[in-house]
Amino acid sequence: MIFDWPANLVPQDIAVLPPRATVGLSRSLNGFTQSAPAIRPPFGLKLTFGNLFGDEVKAWRAMMALFEGRANAVRVPLFDLWHRAKDSAIGAHLVPWSDGATFSDGAMHLADDLEGVSVSGAQGQRTITADFGQYGQLLEAGLYFGLGEHPYIARRVWWEGNVATIETTPSFRSAYVNEPLKLKPTMIAGLIDDDQGELMLRRARYGAPSLELVERFV
C-alpha cells in the first residue's frame, strides 16, 4: 500500500541523500578502482521535526501505523521549499482542468506545477532536453525535479533560449515518453528499519521525532 504524506507534518530539518550506490566496485592490479553506476540507486531522506502538538501528534501516530514497519510506503514531497522555483513562477500560467473545462465564467486556475513541459528518453540515459516554453529558465543545477514518481537532481544545466539540456543524477530509472516534468517532485519511500519513527511525548503531550526513509521502487 502507498499512502500520502500528511500535509500538516513539515520537517524542521531535512537531508536529501542523493543516489550514491555503485556496482562492480573493484580494484585492478595496477591500483585503479573500477566502478559503474547502478541504474536505480535510491534516494534517502533524513527528517527531524520541531515539537509536535495536538493534531500533529495524531497525524504522526496515524502515519506510523500506516507504515506497518517496512510493509507499506509513503508518497513524500522532497520539501525543497526554499530553493526550488517560486510557486508564483511555477503557477504563472492559467490553465483549464484536465478535461479542458473552465469555471462557469470562463476563468481558469493556477497550475500547482509545470504544464506542458515533458521529456522522453531511454532507461539509463543521463542527458535530456526539455522545452520550458513561456516559463523561461526555471531549472538550475542543484535543483530536484520529478518524472512520474521518480525524483532526479539536475547536476548540470545548459540553456539555449527556453530549451534546457539537463544532465541528471541518477540516470533514467526507466524509459519515458512525453513524461511531464515536475519541479515539485515526490518519491515513494519506506522506513529503513522497523524501529523508525519513535515519538517520545514529554509530559505525555508533545515531542520532536525524527525519521529516516529510503526510496522504494514500485
XYZ file of C-alpha atoms in Angstrom:
218
model
C 0.000 0.000 0.000
C 1.134 3.553 -0.781
C -0.331 6.454 1.214
C 0.161 10.226 1.030
C 2.330 12.204 3.424
C 0.210 14.167 5.982
C 0.038 17.812 4.884
C 0.400 19.177 8.433
C 3.747 17.458 9.084
C 6.558 19.679 7.765
C 10.111 18.840 8.871
C 12.266 21.401 10.639
C 15.496 19.948 9.225
C 15.949 17.775 6.159
C 18.791 15.958 4.443
C 18.140 14.567 0.975
C 20.751 11.897 0.313
C 21.369 11.693 -3.449
C 21.682 8.316 -5.178
C 25.174 7.053 -4.442
C 25.148 3.265 -4.943
C 27.664 1.761 -7.360
C 28.024 -1.726 -8.785
C 31.086 -3.631 -9.860
C 33.364 -1.798 -7.439
C 36.791 -3.421 -7.699
C 40.499 -2.600 -7.684
C 42.653 -3.610 -10.644
C 46.211 -4.957 -10.430
C 47.662 -1.528 -11.263
C 45.783 0.039 -8.351
C 42.942 1.761 -10.205
C 39.438 1.486 -8.771
C 36.876 0.408 -11.341
C 33.185 1.047 -10.766
C 29.962 1.510 -12.695
C 26.862 3.480 -11.595
C 23.775 1.483 -10.713
C 20.743 2.279 -12.879
C 18.306 2.525 -9.980
C 20.114 3.582 -6.813
C 17.733 5.009 -4.200
C 17.434 8.486 -2.758
C 17.419 8.746 1.027
C 15.696 11.199 3.372
C 16.553 12.183 6.928
C 13.864 14.316 8.590
C 13.759 15.948 12.006
C 10.790 17.818 13.427
C 10.191 20.508 15.997
C 7.770 19.790 18.804
C 4.531 18.275 17.530
C 1.317 19.158 19.377
C -2.335 18.158 19.206
C -3.404 17.186 15.689
C 0.230 16.870 14.607
C 0.800 14.157 17.220
C -2.264 12.279 15.984
C -1.183 12.666 12.346
C 2.247 11.251 13.242
C 0.761 8.283 15.075
C -1.606 7.535 12.199
C 1.244 7.762 9.667
C 3.443 5.350 11.603
C 0.510 2.942 11.884
C 0.057 3.110 8.102
C 3.706 2.188 7.542
C 3.267 -1.109 9.433
C 7.026 -1.341 9.727
C 8.544 -1.790 6.275
C 5.384 -3.289 4.778
C 3.980 -0.075 3.254
C 5.320 3.087 1.626
C 4.546 6.813 1.602
C 4.389 9.338 -1.224
C 6.531 12.120 0.220
C 7.494 15.554 -1.187
C 11.193 16.423 -1.137
C 10.486 19.636 0.861
C 12.856 21.767 -1.251
C 10.785 24.777 -0.216
C 13.457 27.490 -0.218
C 15.484 26.611 -3.304
C 13.070 25.425 -5.985
C 11.369 27.846 -8.381
C 8.823 30.071 -6.641
C 5.200 28.955 -6.716
C 4.306 32.205 -8.481
C 6.635 31.225 -11.350
C 5.558 27.572 -11.455
C 1.878 28.506 -11.425
C 2.262 31.605 -13.540
C 0.009 30.336 -16.320
C -3.747 29.957 -16.136
C -4.860 26.516 -17.265
C -8.207 24.686 -17.604
C -8.999 21.460 -15.791
C -7.627 18.191 -17.199
C -10.755 17.700 -19.349
C -10.458 21.191 -20.828
C -13.322 22.631 -18.752
C -13.164 26.040 -17.072
C -15.180 27.779 -14.358
C -18.677 28.913 -15.314
C -17.454 32.439 -16.109
C -14.633 31.120 -18.305
C -11.958 31.653 -15.663
C -9.153 29.135 -15.285
C -6.964 28.136 -12.324
C -3.274 28.444 -11.484
C -1.349 25.229 -12.046
C 0.397 23.773 -8.979
C 3.272 22.568 -11.178
C 4.512 22.932 -14.744
C 2.011 22.387 -17.555
C 3.089 21.225 -20.992
C 6.772 20.594 -20.175
C 7.664 16.973 -20.928
C 10.686 14.781 -21.699
C 11.363 11.455 -23.379
C 14.322 9.123 -23.032
C 15.559 5.567 -22.632
C 16.414 3.798 -19.394
C 19.999 4.583 -18.429
C 20.047 7.868 -20.359
C 21.649 10.725 -18.441
C 21.334 13.822 -20.645
C 17.908 15.076 -21.731
C 16.352 18.183 -23.245
C 13.158 19.963 -22.214
C 11.413 22.981 -23.725
C 10.164 25.176 -20.892
C 8.309 27.496 -23.285
C 6.873 30.602 -21.655
C 8.048 29.509 -18.211
C 11.587 30.524 -19.064
C 14.768 29.309 -17.400
C 13.362 27.865 -14.160
C 15.683 24.879 -13.688
C 19.229 25.215 -12.350
C 21.967 22.780 -11.402
C 21.379 21.549 -7.864
C 17.569 21.556 -8.093
C 15.385 18.477 -7.832
C 12.798 17.593 -10.436
C 10.455 14.683 -10.928
C 9.343 12.339 -13.694
C 6.340 10.358 -12.527
C 7.147 9.126 -9.026
C 10.900 9.208 -9.693
C 12.930 12.139 -8.314
C 16.096 13.342 -10.020
C 18.649 16.048 -9.358
C 19.956 18.292 -12.122
C 23.714 18.191 -11.790
C 24.407 20.388 -14.842
C 22.047 22.512 -16.954
C 22.701 24.400 -20.191
C 20.162 26.771 -21.731
C 19.571 27.766 -25.335
C 16.689 30.204 -25.137
C 13.986 28.379 -23.184
C 15.256 24.878 -24.074
C 17.258 23.187 -21.321
C 19.820 20.429 -21.729
C 19.854 18.651 -18.379
C 22.418 16.186 -17.058
C 20.781 14.136 -14.322
C 21.660 12.019 -11.328
C 20.764 9.235 -11.359
C 20.424 8.188 -14.983
C 16.848 7.434 -16.100
C 15.368 4.659 -13.959
C 13.001 3.655 -16.773
C 12.025 4.738 -20.281
C 9.802 7.817 -20.553
C 7.657 9.016 -23.442
C 6.397 12.605 -23.166
C 6.545 12.341 -19.383
C 5.552 15.598 -17.610
C 8.475 17.233 -15.807
C 7.674 18.375 -12.263
C 9.530 20.980 -10.207
C 7.782 19.788 -7.024
C 8.927 16.157 -7.086
C 7.602 13.395 -4.883
C 9.033 9.983 -4.239
C 7.787 6.676 -2.904
C 9.698 5.854 0.270
C 9.659 3.406 3.145
C 11.257 3.013 6.566
C 14.878 1.878 6.649
C 14.037 -0.426 9.552
C 11.028 -1.386 11.640
C 12.047 0.752 14.634
C 11.980 4.152 12.910
C 9.635 6.961 13.937
C 9.590 6.733 17.728
C 7.641 9.642 19.227
C 8.535 10.162 22.868
C 5.931 12.525 24.366
C 7.204 14.902 27.036
C 4.673 15.224 29.845
C 2.567 12.885 27.672
C 1.752 15.902 25.488
C 4.362 16.866 22.834
C 7.510 15.526 21.231
C 10.095 16.125 18.499
C 10.565 12.950 16.447
C 12.895 12.118 13.578
C 12.542 9.773 10.650
C 14.827 8.146 8.093
C 13.402 6.927 4.787
C 14.744 5.237 1.669
C 13.275 5.349 -1.821
C 11.201 2.368 -2.916
C 10.523 1.270 -6.495
C 7.031 0.021 -7.262
